[in-house]
Short mmCIF file of C-alpha atoms and ligand atoms in Angstrom, two decimals:
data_model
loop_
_atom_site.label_atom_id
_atom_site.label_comp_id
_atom_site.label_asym_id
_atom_site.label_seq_id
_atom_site.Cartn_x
_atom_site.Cartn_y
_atom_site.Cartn_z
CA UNK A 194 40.95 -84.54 -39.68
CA UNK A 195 42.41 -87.57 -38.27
CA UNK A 196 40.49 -89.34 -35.49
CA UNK A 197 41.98 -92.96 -34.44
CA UNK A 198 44.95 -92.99 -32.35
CA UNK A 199 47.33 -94.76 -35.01
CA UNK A 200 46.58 -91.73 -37.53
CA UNK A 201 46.92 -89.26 -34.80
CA UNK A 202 50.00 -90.54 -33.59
CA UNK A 203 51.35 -90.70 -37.12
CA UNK A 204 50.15 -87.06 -37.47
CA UNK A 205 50.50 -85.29 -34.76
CA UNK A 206 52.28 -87.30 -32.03
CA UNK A 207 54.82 -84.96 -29.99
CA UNK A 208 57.72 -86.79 -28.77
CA UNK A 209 56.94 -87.81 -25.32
CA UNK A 210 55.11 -85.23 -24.29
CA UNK A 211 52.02 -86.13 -26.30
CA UNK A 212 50.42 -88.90 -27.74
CA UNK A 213 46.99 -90.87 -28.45
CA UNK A 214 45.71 -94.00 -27.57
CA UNK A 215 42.78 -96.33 -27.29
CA UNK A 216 40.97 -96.26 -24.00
CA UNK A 217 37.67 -96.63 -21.88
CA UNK A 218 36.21 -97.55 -25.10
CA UNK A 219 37.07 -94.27 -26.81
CA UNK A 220 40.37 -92.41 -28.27
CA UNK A 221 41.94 -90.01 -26.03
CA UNK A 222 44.83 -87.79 -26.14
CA UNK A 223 47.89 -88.09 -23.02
CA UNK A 224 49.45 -84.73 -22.13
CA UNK A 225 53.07 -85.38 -20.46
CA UNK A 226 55.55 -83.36 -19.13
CA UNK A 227 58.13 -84.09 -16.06
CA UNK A 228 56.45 -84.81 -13.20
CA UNK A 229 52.75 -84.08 -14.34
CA UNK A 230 50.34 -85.39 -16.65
CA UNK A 231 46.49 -85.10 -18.41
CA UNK A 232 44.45 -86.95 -20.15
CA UNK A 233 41.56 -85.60 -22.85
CA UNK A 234 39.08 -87.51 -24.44
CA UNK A 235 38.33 -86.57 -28.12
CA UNK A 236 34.59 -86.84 -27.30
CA UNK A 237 33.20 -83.91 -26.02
CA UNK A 238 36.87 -82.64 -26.10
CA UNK A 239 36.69 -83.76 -22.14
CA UNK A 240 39.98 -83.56 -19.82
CA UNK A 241 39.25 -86.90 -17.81
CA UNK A 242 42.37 -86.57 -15.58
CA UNK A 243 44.64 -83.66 -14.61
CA UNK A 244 47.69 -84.90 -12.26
CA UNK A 245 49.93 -81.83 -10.82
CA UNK A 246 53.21 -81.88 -9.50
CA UNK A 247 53.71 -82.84 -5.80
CA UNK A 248 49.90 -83.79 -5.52
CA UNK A 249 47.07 -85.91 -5.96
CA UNK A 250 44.74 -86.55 -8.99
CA UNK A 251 42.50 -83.17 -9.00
CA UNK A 252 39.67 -84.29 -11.36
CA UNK A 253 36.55 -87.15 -10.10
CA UNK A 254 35.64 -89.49 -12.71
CA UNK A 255 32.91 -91.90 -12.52
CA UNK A 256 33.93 -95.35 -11.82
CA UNK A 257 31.96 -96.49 -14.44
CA UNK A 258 33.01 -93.44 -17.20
CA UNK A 259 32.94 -95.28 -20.82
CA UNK A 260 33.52 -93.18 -23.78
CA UNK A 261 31.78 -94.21 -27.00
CA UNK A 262 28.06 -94.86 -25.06
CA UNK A 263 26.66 -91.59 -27.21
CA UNK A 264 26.17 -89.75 -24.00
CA UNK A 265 28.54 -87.55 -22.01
CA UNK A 266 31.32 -89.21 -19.20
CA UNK A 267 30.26 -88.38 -15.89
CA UNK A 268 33.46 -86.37 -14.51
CA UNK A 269 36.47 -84.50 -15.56
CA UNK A 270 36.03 -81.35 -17.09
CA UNK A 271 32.65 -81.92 -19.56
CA UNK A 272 32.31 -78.85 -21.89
CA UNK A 273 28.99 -77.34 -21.82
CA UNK A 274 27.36 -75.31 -24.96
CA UNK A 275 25.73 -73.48 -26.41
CA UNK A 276 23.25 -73.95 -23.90
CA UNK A 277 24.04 -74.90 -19.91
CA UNK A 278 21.11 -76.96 -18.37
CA UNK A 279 18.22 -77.77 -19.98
CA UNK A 280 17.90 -76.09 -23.43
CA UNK A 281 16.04 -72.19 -22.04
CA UNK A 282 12.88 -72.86 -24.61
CA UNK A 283 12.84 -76.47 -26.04
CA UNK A 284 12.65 -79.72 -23.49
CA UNK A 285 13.40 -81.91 -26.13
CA UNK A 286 17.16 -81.22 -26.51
CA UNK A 287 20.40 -82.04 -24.68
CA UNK A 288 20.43 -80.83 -21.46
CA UNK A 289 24.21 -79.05 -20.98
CA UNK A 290 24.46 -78.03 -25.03
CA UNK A 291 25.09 -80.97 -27.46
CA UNK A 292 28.95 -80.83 -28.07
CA UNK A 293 29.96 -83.14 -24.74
CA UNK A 294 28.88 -86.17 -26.13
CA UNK A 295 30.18 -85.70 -29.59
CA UNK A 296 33.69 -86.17 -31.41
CA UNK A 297 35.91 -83.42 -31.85
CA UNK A 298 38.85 -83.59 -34.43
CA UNK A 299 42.50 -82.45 -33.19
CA UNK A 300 43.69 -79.51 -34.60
CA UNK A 301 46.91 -79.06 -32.87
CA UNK A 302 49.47 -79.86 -30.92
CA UNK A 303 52.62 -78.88 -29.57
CA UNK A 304 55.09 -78.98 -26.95
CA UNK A 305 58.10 -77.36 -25.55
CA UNK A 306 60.32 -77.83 -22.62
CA UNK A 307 57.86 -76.57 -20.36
CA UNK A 308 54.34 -77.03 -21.55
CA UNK A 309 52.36 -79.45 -23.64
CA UNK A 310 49.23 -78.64 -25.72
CA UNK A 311 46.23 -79.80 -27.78
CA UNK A 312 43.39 -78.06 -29.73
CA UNK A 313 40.36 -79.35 -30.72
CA UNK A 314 38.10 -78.43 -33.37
CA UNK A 315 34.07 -79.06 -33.24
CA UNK A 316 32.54 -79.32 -36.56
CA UNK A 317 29.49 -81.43 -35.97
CA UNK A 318 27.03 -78.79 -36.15
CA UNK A 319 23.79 -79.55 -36.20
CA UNK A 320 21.39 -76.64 -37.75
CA UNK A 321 18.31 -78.54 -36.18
CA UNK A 322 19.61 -78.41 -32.73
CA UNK A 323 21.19 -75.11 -33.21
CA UNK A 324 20.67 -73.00 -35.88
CA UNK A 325 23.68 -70.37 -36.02
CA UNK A 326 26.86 -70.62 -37.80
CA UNK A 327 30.20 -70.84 -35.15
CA UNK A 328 33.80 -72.12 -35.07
CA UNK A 329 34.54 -73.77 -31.98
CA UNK A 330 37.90 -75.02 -30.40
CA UNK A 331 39.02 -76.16 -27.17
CA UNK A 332 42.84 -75.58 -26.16
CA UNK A 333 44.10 -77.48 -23.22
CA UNK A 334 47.49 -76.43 -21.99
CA UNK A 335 49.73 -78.81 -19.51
CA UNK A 336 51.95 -77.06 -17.34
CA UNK A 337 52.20 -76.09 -13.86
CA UNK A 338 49.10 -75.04 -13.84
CA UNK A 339 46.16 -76.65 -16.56
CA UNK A 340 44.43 -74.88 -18.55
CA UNK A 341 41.08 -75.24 -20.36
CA UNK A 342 40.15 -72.51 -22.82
CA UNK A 343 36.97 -72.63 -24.90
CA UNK A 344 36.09 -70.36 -27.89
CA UNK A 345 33.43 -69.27 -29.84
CA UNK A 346 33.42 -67.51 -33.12
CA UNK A 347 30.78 -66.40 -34.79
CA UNK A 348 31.04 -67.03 -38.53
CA UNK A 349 27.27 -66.34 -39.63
CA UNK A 350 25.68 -63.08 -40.57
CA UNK A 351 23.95 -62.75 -37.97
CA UNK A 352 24.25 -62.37 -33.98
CA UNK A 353 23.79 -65.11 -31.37
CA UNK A 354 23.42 -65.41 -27.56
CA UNK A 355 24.88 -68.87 -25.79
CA UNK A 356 25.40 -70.29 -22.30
CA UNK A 357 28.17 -72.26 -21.15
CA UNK A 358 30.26 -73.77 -18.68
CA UNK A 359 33.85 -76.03 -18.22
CA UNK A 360 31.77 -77.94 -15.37
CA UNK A 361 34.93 -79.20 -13.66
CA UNK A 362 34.31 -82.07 -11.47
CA UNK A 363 36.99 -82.35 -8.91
CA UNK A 364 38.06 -84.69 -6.75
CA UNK A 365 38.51 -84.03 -3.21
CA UNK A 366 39.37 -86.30 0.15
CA UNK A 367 36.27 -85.85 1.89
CA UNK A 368 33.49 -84.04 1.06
CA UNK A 369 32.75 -83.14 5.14
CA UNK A 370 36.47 -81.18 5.39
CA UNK A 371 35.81 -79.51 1.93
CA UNK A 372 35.11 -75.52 2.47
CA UNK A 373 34.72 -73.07 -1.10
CA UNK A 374 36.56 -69.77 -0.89
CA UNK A 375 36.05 -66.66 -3.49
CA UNK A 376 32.02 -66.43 -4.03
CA UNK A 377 31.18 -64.83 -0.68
CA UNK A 378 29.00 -61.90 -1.11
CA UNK A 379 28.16 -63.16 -4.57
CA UNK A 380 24.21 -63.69 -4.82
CA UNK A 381 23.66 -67.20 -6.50
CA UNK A 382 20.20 -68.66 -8.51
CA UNK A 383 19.32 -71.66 -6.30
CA UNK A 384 18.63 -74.31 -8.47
CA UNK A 385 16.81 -76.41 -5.49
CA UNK A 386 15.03 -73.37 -4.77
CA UNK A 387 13.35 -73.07 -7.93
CA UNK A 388 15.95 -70.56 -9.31
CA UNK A 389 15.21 -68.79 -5.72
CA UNK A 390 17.79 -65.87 -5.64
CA UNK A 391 20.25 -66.40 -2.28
CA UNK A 392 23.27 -64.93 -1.00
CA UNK A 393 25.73 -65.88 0.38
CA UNK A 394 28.48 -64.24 3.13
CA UNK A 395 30.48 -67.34 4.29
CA UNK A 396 32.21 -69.98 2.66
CA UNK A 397 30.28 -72.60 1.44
CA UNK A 398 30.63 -75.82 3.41
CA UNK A 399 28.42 -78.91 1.50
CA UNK A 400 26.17 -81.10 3.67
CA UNK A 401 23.53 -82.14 1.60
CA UNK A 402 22.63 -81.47 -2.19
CA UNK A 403 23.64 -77.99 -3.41
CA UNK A 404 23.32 -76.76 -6.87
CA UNK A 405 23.90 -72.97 -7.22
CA UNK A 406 24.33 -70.75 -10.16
CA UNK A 407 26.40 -67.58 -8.68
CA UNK A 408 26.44 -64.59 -10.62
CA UNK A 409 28.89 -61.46 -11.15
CA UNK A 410 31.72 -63.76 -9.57
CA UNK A 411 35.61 -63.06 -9.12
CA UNK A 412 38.05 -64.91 -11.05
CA UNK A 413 39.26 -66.65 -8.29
CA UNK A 414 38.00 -69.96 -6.58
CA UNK A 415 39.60 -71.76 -3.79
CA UNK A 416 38.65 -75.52 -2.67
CA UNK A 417 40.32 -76.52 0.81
CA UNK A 418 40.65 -79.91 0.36
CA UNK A 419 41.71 -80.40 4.08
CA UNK A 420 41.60 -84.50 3.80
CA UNK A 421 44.45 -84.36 1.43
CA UNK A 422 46.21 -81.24 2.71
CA UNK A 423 45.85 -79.11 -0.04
CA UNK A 424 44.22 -76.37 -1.52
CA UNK A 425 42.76 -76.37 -5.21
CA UNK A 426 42.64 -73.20 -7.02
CA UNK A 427 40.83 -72.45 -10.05
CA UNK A 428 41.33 -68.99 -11.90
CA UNK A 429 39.07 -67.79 -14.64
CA UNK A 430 38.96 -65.32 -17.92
CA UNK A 431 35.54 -64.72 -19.44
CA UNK A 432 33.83 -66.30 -16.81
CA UNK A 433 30.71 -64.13 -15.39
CA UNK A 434 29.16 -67.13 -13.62
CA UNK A 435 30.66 -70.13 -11.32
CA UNK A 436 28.18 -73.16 -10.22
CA UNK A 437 28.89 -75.01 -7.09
CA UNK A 438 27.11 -78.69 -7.40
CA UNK A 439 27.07 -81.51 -5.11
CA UNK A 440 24.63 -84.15 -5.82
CA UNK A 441 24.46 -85.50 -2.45
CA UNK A 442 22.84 -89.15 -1.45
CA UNK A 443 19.89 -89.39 -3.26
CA UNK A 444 20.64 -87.52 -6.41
CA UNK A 445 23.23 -89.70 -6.74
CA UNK A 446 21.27 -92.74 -6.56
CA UNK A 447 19.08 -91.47 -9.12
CA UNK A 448 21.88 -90.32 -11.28
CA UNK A 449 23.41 -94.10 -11.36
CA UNK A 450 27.24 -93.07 -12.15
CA UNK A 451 28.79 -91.27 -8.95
CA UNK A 452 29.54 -95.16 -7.28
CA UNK A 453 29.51 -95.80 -3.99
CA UNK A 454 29.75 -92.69 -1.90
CA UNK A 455 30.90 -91.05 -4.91
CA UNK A 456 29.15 -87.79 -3.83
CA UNK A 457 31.95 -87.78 -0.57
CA UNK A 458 34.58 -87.76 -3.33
CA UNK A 459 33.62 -84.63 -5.49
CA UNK A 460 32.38 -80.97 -5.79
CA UNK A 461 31.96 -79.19 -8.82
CA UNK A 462 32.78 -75.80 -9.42
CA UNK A 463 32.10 -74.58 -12.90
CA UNK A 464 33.68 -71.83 -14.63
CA UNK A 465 30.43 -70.48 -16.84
CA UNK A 466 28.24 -67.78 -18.39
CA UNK A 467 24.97 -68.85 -17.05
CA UNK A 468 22.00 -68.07 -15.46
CA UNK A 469 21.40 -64.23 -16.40
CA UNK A 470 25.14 -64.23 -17.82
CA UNK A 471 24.33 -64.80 -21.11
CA UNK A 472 26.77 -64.60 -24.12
CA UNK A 473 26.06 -62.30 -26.97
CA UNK A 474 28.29 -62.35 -30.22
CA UNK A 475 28.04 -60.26 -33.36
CA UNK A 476 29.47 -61.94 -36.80
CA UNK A 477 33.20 -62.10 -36.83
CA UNK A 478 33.00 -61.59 -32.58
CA UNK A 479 34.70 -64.13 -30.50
CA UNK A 480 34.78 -65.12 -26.94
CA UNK A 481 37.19 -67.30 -24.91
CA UNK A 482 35.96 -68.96 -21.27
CA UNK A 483 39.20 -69.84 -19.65
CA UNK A 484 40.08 -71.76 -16.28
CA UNK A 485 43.79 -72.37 -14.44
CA UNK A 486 43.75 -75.04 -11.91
CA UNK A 487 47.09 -75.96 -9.67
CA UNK A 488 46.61 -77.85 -6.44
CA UNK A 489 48.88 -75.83 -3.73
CA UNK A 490 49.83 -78.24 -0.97
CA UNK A 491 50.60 -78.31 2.64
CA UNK A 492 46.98 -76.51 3.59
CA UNK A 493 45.83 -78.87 5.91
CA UNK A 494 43.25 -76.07 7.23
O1 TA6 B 1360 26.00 -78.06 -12.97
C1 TA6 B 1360 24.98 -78.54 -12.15
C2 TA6 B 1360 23.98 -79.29 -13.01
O2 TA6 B 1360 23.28 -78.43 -13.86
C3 TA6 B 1360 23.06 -80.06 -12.06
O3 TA6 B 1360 21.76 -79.52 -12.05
C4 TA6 B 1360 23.13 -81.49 -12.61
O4 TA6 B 1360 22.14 -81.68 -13.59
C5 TA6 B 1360 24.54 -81.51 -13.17
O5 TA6 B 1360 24.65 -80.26 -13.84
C6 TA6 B 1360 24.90 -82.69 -14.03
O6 TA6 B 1360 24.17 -82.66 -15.21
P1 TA6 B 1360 24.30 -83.95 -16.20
O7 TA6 B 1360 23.42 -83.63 -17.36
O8 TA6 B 1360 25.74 -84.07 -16.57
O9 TA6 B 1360 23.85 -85.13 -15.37
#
């Protein structure tokens, strides 16, 4: 399939609505329509930006994201699988799956008055890293809401188990008027805890690192983002797991990417099956992870 944006837009170019170009050193696809807008890299078939009506940008990017570098952009929505983390039995290998730092080809795309749309196909397999036969596409749908949907099929002979997550980084005011809403009662693998099981009753309010794998959770998230009066709400489909990250000061250091007081700018909550939600398929099975995001505005709570 096509990859540069010249071919793409003389392939598949729709109207105004959506088209390719060149940028941050890699070829991405723009997703336009009225009064809102996305942006998806072909690499690791990554939304970079999402941009809703009557709000803000909702997705953090590094300040320093390049495409192209052979490693995954720090931000937006990175797609992790078949494995989230570090790989459950081998060190060695990608932590977060290998397909986020990898081309995808475009498989579609298609707009009407009120949505836009692009899949993408992975079809770099690599039997050493992962030896099981899958198709793989990623649809991302602009329209009121976005939406991300990721799904496997299993096209071997024989069944597999993955992990995997849409680890959504998004952008908020201030991290210190930032409350989660939706994964109280949920009990959660605490990552800085060494996998320490923890529950949680309240909302989750981040001040200092937090990195938390919740299990059995609802389909519903809600970020207050009270610095920019508005409230960001993520719903899910095939999601038995959400993780709640903040790298906080000195993770962020270490990590190199976040720019200044980049860790005051973002939370990540990540639609996933991880932890003990693990993903079994039979041959010819297939399974979709979904996530909705709108920002509602006027919360300034
Ligand atoms: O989703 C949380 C997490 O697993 C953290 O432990 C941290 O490693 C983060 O993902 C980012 O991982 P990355 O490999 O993109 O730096």
């Amino acid at each position: 399939m096509a990859r540069d944006a010249d071919k793409l837009n003389a392939r598949f170019a729709a109207g105004d609505a959506v088209w390719f170009e060149e940028r941050l050193g890699g070829c991405v696809a723009n997703l336009r329509m009225a009064d809102y807008s996305a942006v998806v890299a072909l690499q690791g078939a990554q939304v970079l930006s999402f941009f809703p009506r009557g709000s803000g940008e909702v997705l953090w990017l590094s300040p320093v994201a390049r495409l192209g570098a052979g490693k995954a952009v720090r931000g937006g929505i990175p797609v992790c699988w078949p494995w989230f983390g570090p790989h459950p039995h081998e060190a060695s290998k990608p932590a977060h799956g290998f397909v986020r730092a990898r081309n995808w080809s475009v498989a579609e795309v298609a707009s009407d008055g009120d949505e836009a749309r692009i899949a993408l196909a992975f079809e770099d397999f690599d039997e050493a890293l992962w030896p099981h036969k899958a198709a793989l596409q990623l649809e991302v749908i602009l329209g009121e809401t976005l939406r991300v949907a990721l799904t496997t099929l299993n096209t071997g002979v024989a069944p597999f188990s993955l992990t995997q997550a849409l680890h959504t980084y998004l952008r908020v005011g201030d991290i210190a008027h930032v409350r989660v809403e939706g994964l109280e009662g949920s009990h959660y693998i605490d990552q800085l805890q060494a996998g320490r099981v923890c529950e949680s009753s309240r909302p989750i309010v981040i001040d200092a690192e937090v990195d938390r794998i919740y299990q059995d959770t609802a389909d519903r998230v809600c970020v207050h983002d009270g610095a920019e009066g508005r409230v960001i709400e993520i719903t899910t489909t095939g999601s038995r797991s959400t993780v709640v990250w903040n790298p906080w000061i000195e993770k962020s250091a270490r990590l190199g990417d976040m720019g200044e007081d980049g860790y005051r700018r973002m939370v990540c909550v990540e639609t996933a099956n991880a932890g003990r939600d693990v993903i079994t398929l039979e041959p010819g099975a297939h399974h979709t992870l979904s996530l909705d995001i709108r920002a509602l505005v006027g919360d300034r709570r």
